[in-house]
Every structure is written in structure tokens, then in C-alpha cells.
Amino acid sequence: MVQMSPAALLALLRNAVRILSVVAVVCTSHLYLYPLFRGCAFPLPPNATNTSDSTASPSAFHETLRQHVSAPTGISAPFRLLALGDPQLEGDTSIRNYGRPALFHLEWAIRHLTFQTEQPSLRKRFRQVTHDLVDVFFDDIPDTLESWRKHIDLFGNDFYLAHIYRTLKWWTKPTHVTVLGDLLGSQWIRDPEFNRRSTRFWNRSFRGAERIPDEIAQYPAEDYNVSGILGAEDSDAAVWQRRLINVVGNHDVGYAGDLTPERLDRFELAFGKASYELRFELPIEDPVANATAYDPDTNPGSNRLLPELRIININNMNLDTPAIDQSLQDNTYAFINAVIHTSTAVEFKGHFTIVLTHMPLYKPEGVCVDPPFFDFHDAHDGGGVKEQNQLSADASRGFLEGIYGLSGDANAPASGTGRRGVILNGHDHEGCDTYHYINQSLPRDERRWNISRWDAARNDQLPGKPGLPGIREITVRSMMADFDGNAGLLSVWFDQDSWEWKYEFANCELGRQYYWWFVHVFDIILLIILAAYSTLEISIVLGFDAEKWLQANFFAPSTNTTEVKKAEDQTNDCITKK
């Protein structure tokens, strides 16, 4: 057996530290630059790429990279929305021994032994003590260990979500950010727990972000204020980059059978209004193009409006019945009616409507992961909607035919093609990308809204096909770790030739939380090793004999060395005697 010398051990330690440092640098760089390594970027307008398909071109990634190493070229879409779905911050209620002592049964065993409880006989007292001691090992200890693990998991999950938000916001440079509902993990938590989770949301997971001020979140009206100007790089644009467009979800306020004024009020206080609209204008610098726009005095016959993007944030948690609070449901329908009445006529071009909600529109089973599902409270609990996967078909038509003005009647205004736009929502954690359309060529009593997966619809060339008006609905996959930490990237730009807004969508995934944990734990351990190694190297420079210390404490003298030493001692003894 080869015995390692102290010098060889020190050399091995130096090489191990170098190798581990390289591994740490590579893994940490990959984690903190994951959008770069995964090629994540907001899609570019087709005329800014070398191909007609902006999502397939690497130009979007190259343009994002140029923004970090040099000045922007100005070919990026003027509206870039970072869409995050269902963070669902959990809290104390997810901890097993929440609300009771860690060693609950041990405390009761001690109480029984010290006669602090009443028992009919000594035999039953000792029997109860035995039961409690057994429960300590089979209940208390496992629950305590699981609770410690959950505490650590909650702490890490907050920063895992923060890593997604912070890294993507830095790398992709969105103009706006939205969280599509289920900001928190339960609608039934009490106010103190709600406040704790809200604080974690703003101070950990979305640190540096701001809620939209109530005066900016406006109710739909004919006479409205413009929320901002697109395409400008100024202080107002920087403010919008910090703001979060928070959508209300079922785990924030509950479904129709749970949504009360108290739950809605505390959400709006912490995260902003539940229903409002934002309007952004895009200036057109070409005077010739501007001259073609509608003007009641100089150009009344034009159907071109000045480019405007309208974001509608809708609380659709209580659209279906029965609802526990009828007045809140009336308010929601009044808001949607106001949206419809303040929309421009479908014959006009130049406006684009983005609807942000939490609950997806109706789809038959098999289209997405979540099938249609409804459950209701018992009569003594109000009988309202307790749970649902999607809106009902009737409520969904309010979006398609009302807000977007789509119609199955080819003789309707604009031939039933409706308004340009896209719908974004969450709730279905797996995500789903679909296209809603109706066939105008069928007899009136046979016309139904059809839903197809977006890829299939695009392959069949359904979008834009005459006689098949429709709209795309994107259910953004959850940003939770179990769903790979996904985020959506929506680019919207204006095409002056067609005088229409166009858009494209892409996803970017971080991956499961295990890699995030591994990198940070590995880095912490390596830092401890580096601290110890640095202390050793400094001590050696100052004169500390590390090899001698290792020899004395960790290495036994070899047999040969001992025999040589004995021979030397015998020789010295002989010389002394002479």
C-alpha cells in the first residue's frame, strides 16, 4: 500500500481546490446567465430578421446580446411583455406542525407523568404515556424534520422565483412585466399570513418591483389618459419596467363561491386594482403615413387610427354563477361592458387589445391538460362555485364576441373579423397555446366556437383565413419549480404597411429547483474550503511548517524510518560508551 506524504497531500489539496473552483465558476455562470445559454430573447419583427419566422431566427438573440455590449439598434419590438404565471407563494399553512409545538406528544407524555392531567387509573395513565411516546417517534419527529425541510424549501423557493424574475428582466430588457394570477398560494389564509406572504413577494421574489398606482389603473372611459408612450427610452419607460401588472387569481381571492369584499380589498391594497385598463400610444414619425390616419376634419373617410395598444386586466374569478357576493359579480360584468362600450368600432385599424386574466377560456377535453371542471359548495356554505378549471362556454363568448367583436356572421361589421389582439392567462400550470375560431360558412344553427392548438392551427393556416375569424389565447406555463421555472416573452410591433399590430410569443425555462439548490450549496461549501485553504497558505507564507504539522498529527512514522532511527540511537550509544 502506497502511503501519501504530507507534501503530496498538500499538492492534492491545491489541485482539488483549483478543480472545484473551475466547476463552481462554470455552474454559477450557467445558472446566472441561463437566458443567454438557452438563447432566450424577445422575438423580433420579421423585417428585422433574415427569415419570415422571427422565433426561428437567431437574430432575436443576437439583438439582445448587442444591447448588452453596445447601443441598441432600435429593431426590437416597442412593446415587450415578460409574462410570469402562478408563482403561488406558500407559507406557514404548508408546514406540518404549524400552530402546535414541535414535540407535541412528548409534552403530553410529561404532563401525564407529572400528574397534570386527569386519568381514571394509574394503568390508563401509563398506557396514555406509552401511546404518546410512540407518537413522538412516529409523528412528532417525522413532522418536525419535514417542517424544517419545508422552512428551507420556502426560503429557497422565494429566491428561486426571484432568480427567474431578476435574471430575465436584466437579460431580455422587457418594457412591461405581468404576473398572471395566483401570486400567493391560498385564498383561505388569514390576514397576518396574507401580509407575511405579500411582504415576501415584494421584498424577496420581486424585489425592486412596484405595484401600479391606483390613479394609473383607470376604469374604461371614452375620455381616457394615455398611460405611456411606446418606443421611447426615457424615465417614464424606466418606471414601467419596474411596475408589475398583477392579475388576480383564485388562490389570491377565491372562486365565485369564495370571493368576498374583504378578500378582494386586501389583494388590491397589497398588489393593486383587480380590474383596470392601460393605454399606450406608439408615435409614427413618417409624416406621409400620419397623413393617412383618420381625422374627422381632414381625413374622415380613413379607417386608420393612430397606433394604440390597450391592456385590459380583468378579474374573471366571479364571472360564472352562483357567486357568494352578487354585487362583486355585477361590478365585474359592469367593467367588461364598459370595456366593450369604449372600444373602437371593429372597422377601424390601428388598435391592439391585450386581455390579461387568470382563468382560461373554455376548451373541450383533450385540447389542454386541464379539462372542463366545475365544483360547488354545499348549500349551507352558500352553494357558490368552489373550483373550476376554465370559464364556462357562455362566459368565454363574452370575451370573444364582446371584447374582441368576433362574429360567426359574415355580414357583421368588418365581416365578423373583430378587433386585433391576444389573450394571456395562467391557472393551467402546464400551459397551453390555442386558437379560438368560428366557421362562418356553416348554417347559423351549426356555428360553434372551435378551439385548436396553436401549432396545428398555424400549420392549417387558420389564422387570417377568410370566413374563419378567430383569436389566439396563450395560457402561460407556471414559473413554479415543478414546471421548470417558465416565463413567457411576448413581443408586439406595428406594421405600417398593413396598419396593423402584430405579435409573437416565446417561452424561456430555467429548469427544476434542484440545479438552483445544487449550485448555491456547492458554492457555499467551496467558499468554506477556500477560506480554510487561504488560511493555510497564509500561515505557510508566515513560516508555519504545514508538512511537519501534518506529519506529527496525521501521519504515523513509517517502519523504515523507525528502524533507521533505532540504528542511529544504537550507534550514538556505542560512541558514548567509548
Tab-separated table of C-alpha atoms in Angstrom, residues 3-390:
chain	number	residue	atom	x	y	z
A	3	GLN	CA	1.486	5.861	1.778
A	4	MET	CA	0.892	9.530	0.914
A	5	SER	CA	3.362	12.027	2.254
A	6	PRO	CA	2.340	15.386	3.747
A	7	ALA	CA	3.800	17.183	0.743
A	8	ALA	CA	1.738	15.049	-1.640
A	9	LEU	CA	-1.402	15.720	0.416
A	10	LEU	CA	-0.867	19.485	0.211
A	11	ALA	CA	-0.342	19.231	-3.537
A	12	LEU	CA	-3.547	17.180	-3.879
A	13	LEU	CA	-5.452	19.758	-1.827
A	14	ARG	CA	-4.220	22.590	-4.051
A	15	ASN	CA	-5.266	20.766	-7.226
A	16	ALA	CA	-8.662	19.819	-5.769
A	17	VAL	CA	-9.360	23.434	-4.844
A	18	ARG	CA	-8.456	24.534	-8.378
A	19	ILE	CA	-10.724	21.928	-9.984
A	20	LEU	CA	-13.647	22.623	-7.645
A	21	SER	CA	-13.252	26.355	-8.286
A	22	VAL	CA	-13.470	25.812	-12.035
A	23	VAL	CA	-16.607	23.663	-11.603
A	24	ALA	CA	-18.177	26.321	-9.378
A	25	VAL	CA	-17.423	29.122	-11.833
A	26	VAL	CA	-18.878	27.147	-14.756
A	27	CYS	CA	-22.063	26.091	-12.906
A	28	THR	CA	-22.648	29.504	-11.334
A	29	SER	CA	-22.102	31.289	-14.633
A	30	HIS	CA	-24.522	28.928	-16.354
A	31	LEU	CA	-27.160	29.461	-13.659
A	32	TYR	CA	-26.899	33.249	-13.548
A	33	LEU	CA	-26.653	33.572	-17.326
A	34	TYR	CA	-29.163	30.857	-18.167
A	35	PRO	CA	-31.193	33.017	-20.616
A	36	LEU	CA	-28.001	33.561	-22.592
A	37	PHE	CA	-27.093	29.872	-22.715
A	38	ARG	CA	-30.678	28.884	-23.578
A	39	GLY	CA	-30.948	31.511	-26.297
A	40	CYS	CA	-33.872	33.318	-24.669
A	41	ALA	CA	-34.905	36.606	-26.249
A	42	PHE	CA	-37.972	38.583	-27.200
A	43	PRO	CA	-38.973	37.774	-30.791
A	44	LEU	CA	-38.133	40.457	-33.339
A	45	PRO	CA	-40.387	41.863	-36.039
A	46	PRO	CA	-39.991	39.779	-39.234
A	47	ASN	CA	-38.490	42.664	-41.195
A	48	ALA	CA	-35.691	42.832	-38.613
A	49	THR	CA	-34.665	39.221	-39.200
A	50	ASN	CA	-33.324	37.251	-42.094
A	51	THR	CA	-36.314	34.899	-42.158
A	52	SER	CA	-40.062	35.258	-42.146
A	53	ASP	CA	-40.342	33.342	-38.866
A	54	SER	CA	-38.974	35.585	-36.124
A	55	THR	CA	-38.949	32.867	-33.487
A	56	ALA	CA	-36.732	30.599	-35.589
A	57	SER	CA	-34.158	33.251	-36.356
A	58	PRO	CA	-31.120	33.726	-34.121
A	59	SER	CA	-31.300	37.450	-34.792
A	60	ALA	CA	-33.512	37.976	-31.739
A	61	PHE	CA	-30.808	36.511	-29.506
A	62	HIS	CA	-28.059	38.452	-31.289
A	63	GLU	CA	-30.005	41.696	-30.917
A	64	THR	CA	-30.399	41.090	-27.185
A	65	LEU	CA	-26.686	40.374	-26.914
A	66	ARG	CA	-25.889	43.613	-28.777
A	67	GLN	CA	-27.992	45.554	-26.287
A	68	HIS	CA	-25.605	44.424	-23.540
A	69	VAL	CA	-22.338	45.051	-25.355
A	70	SER	CA	-23.248	48.109	-27.403
A	71	ALA	CA	-26.071	50.541	-28.052
A	72	PRO	CA	-29.477	49.135	-29.115
A	73	THR	CA	-30.106	49.132	-32.850
A	74	GLY	CA	-33.772	50.060	-32.475
A	75	ILE	CA	-35.109	46.992	-34.271
A	76	SER	CA	-36.638	45.444	-31.127
A	77	ALA	CA	-40.405	45.419	-30.723
A	78	PRO	CA	-41.652	48.588	-28.973
A	79	PHE	CA	-43.750	46.505	-26.573
A	80	ARG	CA	-42.074	43.557	-24.853
A	81	LEU	CA	-44.074	41.869	-22.099
A	82	LEU	CA	-42.442	39.481	-19.639
A	83	ALA	CA	-45.321	37.195	-18.605
A	84	LEU	CA	-44.956	35.147	-15.406
A	85	GLY	CA	-47.604	32.649	-14.365
A	86	ASP	CA	-48.709	31.369	-10.965
A	87	PRO	CA	-45.789	31.865	-8.540
A	88	GLN	CA	-48.087	30.710	-5.693
A	89	LEU	CA	-46.012	31.675	-2.667
A	90	GLU	CA	-46.747	29.170	0.085
A	91	GLY	CA	-46.383	29.863	3.795
A	92	ASP	CA	-46.980	28.638	7.319
A	93	THR	CA	-50.099	26.689	6.422
A	94	SER	CA	-47.986	24.334	4.291
A	95	ILE	CA	-45.858	23.375	7.315
A	96	ARG	CA	-46.923	20.143	9.039
A	97	ASN	CA	-46.628	21.204	12.660
A	98	TYR	CA	-47.874	24.732	12.015
A	99	GLY	CA	-49.770	26.033	15.033
A	100	ARG	CA	-48.608	23.372	17.516
A	101	PRO	CA	-45.402	22.534	19.412
A	102	ALA	CA	-42.724	20.567	17.593
A	103	LEU	CA	-42.772	17.733	20.174
A	104	PHE	CA	-46.466	17.875	20.916
A	105	HIS	CA	-46.849	14.286	22.158
A	106	LEU	CA	-43.717	14.485	24.302
A	107	GLU	CA	-45.192	17.449	26.164
A	108	TRP	CA	-48.363	15.475	26.833
A	109	ALA	CA	-46.357	12.464	27.994
A	110	ILE	CA	-44.597	14.695	30.527
A	111	ARG	CA	-47.936	16.119	31.669
A	112	HIS	CA	-49.299	12.629	32.232
A	113	LEU	CA	-46.186	11.558	34.152
A	114	THR	CA	-46.273	14.647	36.376
A	115	PHE	CA	-49.998	14.187	37.099
A	116	GLN	CA	-51.015	17.413	35.332
A	117	THR	CA	-53.877	15.576	33.628
A	118	GLU	CA	-56.832	13.631	34.925
A	119	GLN	CA	-56.853	9.871	34.355
A	120	PRO	CA	-59.262	7.314	35.879
A	121	SER	CA	-56.463	4.955	36.937
A	122	LEU	CA	-52.697	4.606	37.090
A	123	ARG	CA	-52.828	1.849	34.480
A	124	LYS	CA	-54.588	4.110	31.972
A	125	ARG	CA	-52.195	6.939	32.797
A	126	PHE	CA	-49.162	4.807	31.885
A	127	ARG	CA	-50.950	3.477	28.836
A	128	GLN	CA	-51.515	7.036	27.619
A	129	VAL	CA	-47.875	7.869	28.306
A	130	THR	CA	-46.842	4.870	26.209
A	131	HIS	CA	-49.079	5.981	23.344
A	132	ASP	CA	-47.651	9.499	23.446
A	133	LEU	CA	-44.051	8.251	23.492
A	134	VAL	CA	-44.758	6.069	20.458
A	135	ASP	CA	-46.308	9.055	18.693
A	136	VAL	CA	-43.148	11.057	19.403
A	137	PHE	CA	-41.155	8.723	17.156
A	138	PHE	CA	-43.818	8.115	14.511
A	139	ASP	CA	-45.451	11.560	14.389
A	140	ASP	CA	-43.531	14.338	16.151
A	141	ILE	CA	-40.020	13.606	14.900
A	142	PRO	CA	-41.027	12.970	11.239
A	143	ASP	CA	-43.291	16.043	11.277
A	144	THR	CA	-40.550	18.190	12.809
A	145	LEU	CA	-37.978	17.062	10.258
A	146	GLU	CA	-40.448	17.647	7.420
A	147	SER	CA	-41.292	21.072	8.840
A	148	TRP	CA	-37.617	22.044	8.930
A	149	ARG	CA	-37.272	20.865	5.344
A	150	LYS	CA	-40.343	22.890	4.352
A	151	HIS	CA	-38.985	26.026	6.039
A	152	ILE	CA	-35.812	25.684	3.992
A	153	ASP	CA	-37.826	24.925	0.862
A	154	LEU	CA	-39.980	28.040	1.292
A	155	PHE	CA	-36.911	30.188	1.837
A	156	GLY	CA	-35.204	28.785	-1.244
A	157	ASN	CA	-38.349	28.971	-3.385
A	158	ASP	CA	-38.658	32.715	-2.763
A	159	PHE	CA	-35.174	33.257	-4.144
A	160	TYR	CA	-35.652	30.719	-6.943
A	161	LEU	CA	-38.577	32.826	-8.200
A	162	ALA	CA	-36.527	35.963	-7.647
A	163	HIS	CA	-33.744	34.493	-9.754
A	164	ILE	CA	-36.130	33.980	-12.680
A	165	TYR	CA	-37.572	37.488	-12.459
A	166	ARG	CA	-34.269	39.272	-11.856
A	167	THR	CA	-32.252	37.383	-14.480
A	168	LEU	CA	-34.831	37.574	-17.260
A	169	LYS	CA	-35.561	41.223	-16.552
A	170	TRP	CA	-31.843	42.012	-16.785
A	171	TRP	CA	-31.144	39.918	-19.876
A	172	THR	CA	-34.247	40.356	-22.068
A	173	LYS	CA	-34.978	44.008	-21.159
A	174	PRO	CA	-38.801	43.923	-21.165
A	175	THR	CA	-40.786	47.136	-21.395
A	176	HIS	CA	-43.530	45.707	-19.144
A	177	VAL	CA	-43.979	42.796	-16.717
A	178	THR	CA	-47.118	40.925	-15.667
A	179	VAL	CA	-47.824	38.194	-13.111
A	180	LEU	CA	-50.861	36.260	-14.331
A	181	GLY	CA	-52.577	35.454	-11.052
A	182	ASP	CA	-52.084	33.151	-8.073
A	183	LEU	CA	-49.437	35.396	-6.618
A	184	LEU	CA	-49.988	33.634	-3.296
A	185	GLY	CA	-50.772	30.008	-2.537
A	186	SER	CA	-54.130	30.105	-0.731
A	187	GLN	CA	-57.214	32.312	-0.585
A	188	TRP	CA	-58.201	30.982	2.828
A	189	ILE	CA	-55.256	32.287	4.822
A	190	ARG	CA	-55.895	34.897	7.474
A	191	ASP	CA	-54.740	38.485	7.243
A	192	PRO	CA	-51.463	38.107	9.225
A	193	GLU	CA	-50.318	35.218	6.986
A	194	PHE	CA	-51.508	37.105	3.887
A	195	ASN	CA	-49.409	40.093	4.926
A	196	ARG	CA	-46.345	37.913	5.549
A	197	ARG	CA	-46.590	36.335	2.124
A	198	SER	CA	-47.198	39.708	0.478
A	199	THR	CA	-44.069	41.057	2.168
A	200	ARG	CA	-42.058	38.084	0.881
A	201	PHE	CA	-43.485	38.664	-2.589
A	202	TRP	CA	-42.288	42.268	-2.748
A	203	ASN	CA	-39.099	42.000	-0.673
A	204	ARG	CA	-37.766	38.660	-1.916
A	205	SER	CA	-39.302	37.187	-5.056
A	206	PHE	CA	-39.949	40.501	-6.836
A	207	ARG	CA	-37.578	42.779	-5.021
A	208	GLY	CA	-37.342	46.194	-6.640
A	209	ALA	CA	-40.717	45.901	-8.382
A	210	GLU	CA	-43.656	48.244	-7.767
A	211	ARG	CA	-47.425	47.885	-7.794
A	212	ILE	CA	-49.283	50.004	-10.333
A	213	PRO	CA	-50.625	53.162	-8.632
A	214	ASP	CA	-54.384	53.320	-8.374
A	215	GLU	CA	-54.522	56.599	-10.310
A	216	ILE	CA	-52.749	54.956	-13.273
A	217	ALA	CA	-55.004	51.867	-13.268
A	218	GLN	CA	-58.023	53.518	-14.875
A	219	TYR	CA	-61.606	52.439	-15.439
A	220	PRO	CA	-62.606	52.195	-19.129
A	221	ALA	CA	-63.940	55.505	-20.417
A	222	GLU	CA	-64.365	57.381	-23.685
A	223	ASP	CA	-62.198	60.189	-22.352
A	224	TYR	CA	-59.066	58.444	-21.059
A	225	ASN	CA	-55.493	59.269	-20.197
A	226	VAL	CA	-52.622	57.672	-22.068
A	227	SER	CA	-50.607	55.523	-19.677
A	228	GLY	CA	-47.354	55.842	-21.608
A	229	ILE	CA	-45.544	56.153	-24.925
A	230	LEU	CA	-44.054	53.073	-26.573
A	231	GLY	CA	-40.670	53.066	-28.256
A	232	ALA	CA	-39.179	55.759	-26.031
A	233	GLU	CA	-36.170	55.232	-23.757
A	234	ASP	CA	-36.852	57.772	-21.027
A	235	SER	CA	-37.612	57.966	-17.317
A	236	ASP	CA	-41.255	57.040	-17.876
A	237	ALA	CA	-40.195	53.871	-19.703
A	238	ALA	CA	-37.867	53.005	-16.806
A	239	VAL	CA	-40.774	53.356	-14.377
A	240	TRP	CA	-42.893	50.925	-16.391
A	241	GLN	CA	-40.045	48.419	-16.407
A	242	ARG	CA	-40.274	48.334	-12.602
A	243	ARG	CA	-44.049	48.071	-12.352
A	244	LEU	CA	-45.872	44.758	-12.092
A	245	ILE	CA	-49.235	44.282	-13.787
A	246	ASN	CA	-50.653	41.892	-11.194
A	247	VAL	CA	-53.621	39.755	-12.214
A	248	VAL	CA	-55.891	38.384	-9.506
A	249	GLY	CA	-56.167	34.582	-9.253
A	250	ASN	CA	-58.242	32.026	-7.401
A	251	HIS	CA	-55.539	31.472	-4.756
A	252	ASP	CA	-55.485	35.232	-4.162
A	253	VAL	CA	-59.203	35.902	-3.638
A	254	GLY	CA	-61.023	32.631	-4.344
A	255	TYR	CA	-63.525	31.493	-6.948
A	256	ALA	CA	-67.020	32.974	-7.223
A	257	GLY	CA	-68.150	30.996	-4.175
A	258	ASP	CA	-65.286	32.348	-2.023
A	259	LEU	CA	-64.731	35.867	-3.386
A	260	THR	CA	-65.773	38.343	-0.709
A	261	PRO	CA	-65.208	42.119	-0.482
A	262	GLU	CA	-62.711	41.565	2.338
A	263	ARG	CA	-60.550	39.205	0.282
A	264	LEU	CA	-60.682	41.496	-2.737
A	265	ASP	CA	-59.835	44.586	-0.665
A	266	ARG	CA	-56.732	43.070	0.901
A	267	PHE	CA	-55.492	41.906	-2.516
A	268	GLU	CA	-55.961	45.338	-4.046
A	269	LEU	CA	-54.256	47.006	-1.099
A	270	ALA	CA	-51.173	44.805	-1.458
A	271	PHE	CA	-50.965	44.235	-5.227
A	272	GLY	CA	-53.070	46.842	-6.993
A	273	LYS	CA	-56.527	47.019	-8.512
A	274	ALA	CA	-58.109	43.796	-9.736
A	275	SER	CA	-59.690	45.259	-12.904
A	276	TYR	CA	-58.459	48.198	-14.969
A	277	GLU	CA	-57.116	49.215	-18.343
A	278	LEU	CA	-53.883	50.780	-19.581
A	279	ARG	CA	-53.430	52.523	-22.925
A	280	PHE	CA	-50.123	53.096	-24.675
A	281	GLU	CA	-49.543	55.082	-27.838
A	282	LEU	CA	-46.899	54.492	-30.472
A	283	PRO	CA	-45.794	57.647	-32.304
A	284	ILE	CA	-45.452	57.415	-36.091
A	285	GLU	CA	-42.568	59.574	-37.293
A	286	ASP	CA	-43.347	59.278	-41.005
A	287	PRO	CA	-45.455	62.344	-41.957
A	288	VAL	CA	-46.765	60.585	-45.066
A	289	ALA	CA	-48.048	57.673	-43.001
A	290	ASN	CA	-49.524	60.033	-40.426
A	291	ALA	CA	-51.454	61.810	-43.160
A	292	THR	CA	-53.334	58.591	-43.946
A	293	ALA	CA	-54.737	58.328	-40.395
A	294	TYR	CA	-58.331	59.132	-39.580
A	295	ASP	CA	-59.147	62.747	-38.821
A	296	PRO	CA	-62.748	63.947	-38.514
A	297	ASP	CA	-61.896	67.175	-40.335
A	298	THR	CA	-59.116	66.425	-42.814
A	299	ASN	CA	-59.474	62.684	-43.439
A	300	PRO	CA	-62.899	61.460	-42.291
A	301	GLY	CA	-63.022	58.553	-44.727
A	302	SER	CA	-59.949	56.751	-43.398
A	303	ASN	CA	-60.231	53.619	-41.293
A	304	ARG	CA	-56.720	54.073	-39.880
A	305	LEU	CA	-56.391	55.163	-36.256
A	306	LEU	CA	-53.150	56.301	-34.691
A	307	PRO	CA	-51.416	53.197	-33.261
A	308	GLU	CA	-52.533	52.377	-29.742
A	309	LEU	CA	-52.093	49.327	-27.533
A	310	ARG	CA	-54.751	48.626	-24.929
A	311	ILE	CA	-54.068	46.340	-21.943
A	312	ILE	CA	-57.162	45.126	-20.098
A	313	ASN	CA	-56.619	43.449	-16.736
A	314	ILE	CA	-59.809	41.580	-15.842
A	315	ASN	CA	-60.782	39.826	-12.625
A	316	ASN	CA	-62.632	36.887	-14.159
A	317	MET	CA	-62.817	34.834	-10.961
A	318	ASN	CA	-66.521	35.540	-10.469
A	319	LEU	CA	-67.900	35.525	-14.000
A	320	ASP	CA	-69.618	32.167	-13.544
A	321	THR	CA	-72.515	31.533	-11.178
A	322	PRO	CA	-73.511	31.147	-8.479
A	323	ALA	CA	-71.421	33.789	-6.723
A	324	ILE	CA	-71.363	34.317	-2.975
A	325	ASP	CA	-71.446	38.109	-3.439
A	326	GLN	CA	-73.732	39.255	-6.216
A	327	SER	CA	-72.593	42.885	-6.063
A	328	LEU	CA	-68.980	41.914	-6.821
A	329	GLN	CA	-70.122	39.851	-9.775
A	330	ASP	CA	-72.221	42.778	-11.022
A	331	ASN	CA	-69.145	45.001	-10.781
A	332	THR	CA	-67.129	42.571	-12.895
A	333	TYR	CA	-69.776	42.438	-15.622
A	334	ALA	CA	-70.159	46.217	-15.495
A	335	PHE	CA	-66.404	46.536	-16.054
A	336	ILE	CA	-66.496	44.200	-19.072
A	337	ASN	CA	-69.455	46.103	-20.522
A	338	ALA	CA	-67.521	49.335	-20.066
A	339	VAL	CA	-64.593	47.778	-21.935
A	340	ILE	CA	-66.876	46.827	-24.811
A	341	HIS	CA	-68.625	50.204	-24.981
A	342	THR	CA	-65.340	52.141	-25.005
A	343	SER	CA	-63.711	50.002	-27.694
A	344	THR	CA	-63.279	51.408	-31.174
A	345	ALA	CA	-65.512	50.129	-33.955
A	346	VAL	CA	-64.280	46.883	-35.487
A	347	GLU	CA	-63.997	48.542	-38.908
A	348	PHE	CA	-61.065	50.648	-37.727
A	349	LYS	CA	-57.457	49.531	-37.801
A	350	GLY	CA	-54.520	50.554	-35.649
A	351	HIS	CA	-55.588	49.449	-32.171
A	352	PHE	CA	-54.487	46.242	-30.421
A	353	THR	CA	-56.084	44.734	-27.298
A	354	ILE	CA	-54.238	42.500	-24.838
A	355	VAL	CA	-56.527	40.869	-22.281
A	356	LEU	CA	-54.824	39.651	-19.109
A	357	THR	CA	-56.808	37.240	-16.934
A	358	HIS	CA	-56.165	34.258	-14.712
A	359	MET	CA	-58.867	31.770	-15.675
A	360	PRO	CA	-58.527	30.346	-19.205
A	361	LEU	CA	-61.402	30.370	-21.659
A	362	TYR	CA	-63.493	27.276	-22.252
A	363	LYS	CA	-61.940	24.392	-24.193
A	364	PRO	CA	-63.269	20.852	-24.661
A	365	GLU	CA	-61.433	17.994	-23.028
A	366	GLY	CA	-58.265	16.942	-24.799
A	367	VAL	CA	-57.176	20.345	-26.077
A	368	CYS	CA	-55.172	21.286	-22.966
A	369	VAL	CA	-54.061	19.403	-19.855
A	370	ASP	CA	-56.885	20.759	-17.686
A	371	PRO	CA	-60.312	19.555	-18.869
A	372	PRO	CA	-63.531	21.485	-18.151
A	373	PHE	CA	-64.370	21.065	-14.469
A	374	PHE	CA	-66.755	22.712	-12.010
A	375	ASP	CA	-67.341	22.012	-8.338
A	376	PHE	CA	-69.721	23.826	-5.994
A	377	HIS	CA	-70.013	24.493	-2.281
A	378	ASP	CA	-72.781	22.813	-0.317
A	379	ALA	CA	-75.969	24.739	0.190
A	380	HIS	CA	-75.140	25.589	3.810
A	381	ASP	CA	-71.850	27.164	2.565
A	382	GLY	CA	-73.608	29.346	0.031
A	383	GLY	CA	-73.670	26.947	-2.918
A	384	GLY	CA	-71.243	29.081	-4.955
A	385	VAL	CA	-68.504	27.984	-7.318
A	386	LYS	CA	-65.876	26.172	-5.254
A	387	GLU	CA	-63.459	25.241	-8.017
A	388	GLN	CA	-63.208	25.414	-11.795
A	389	ASN	CA	-60.526	24.784	-14.391
A	390	GLN	CA	-61.916	27.072	-17.087
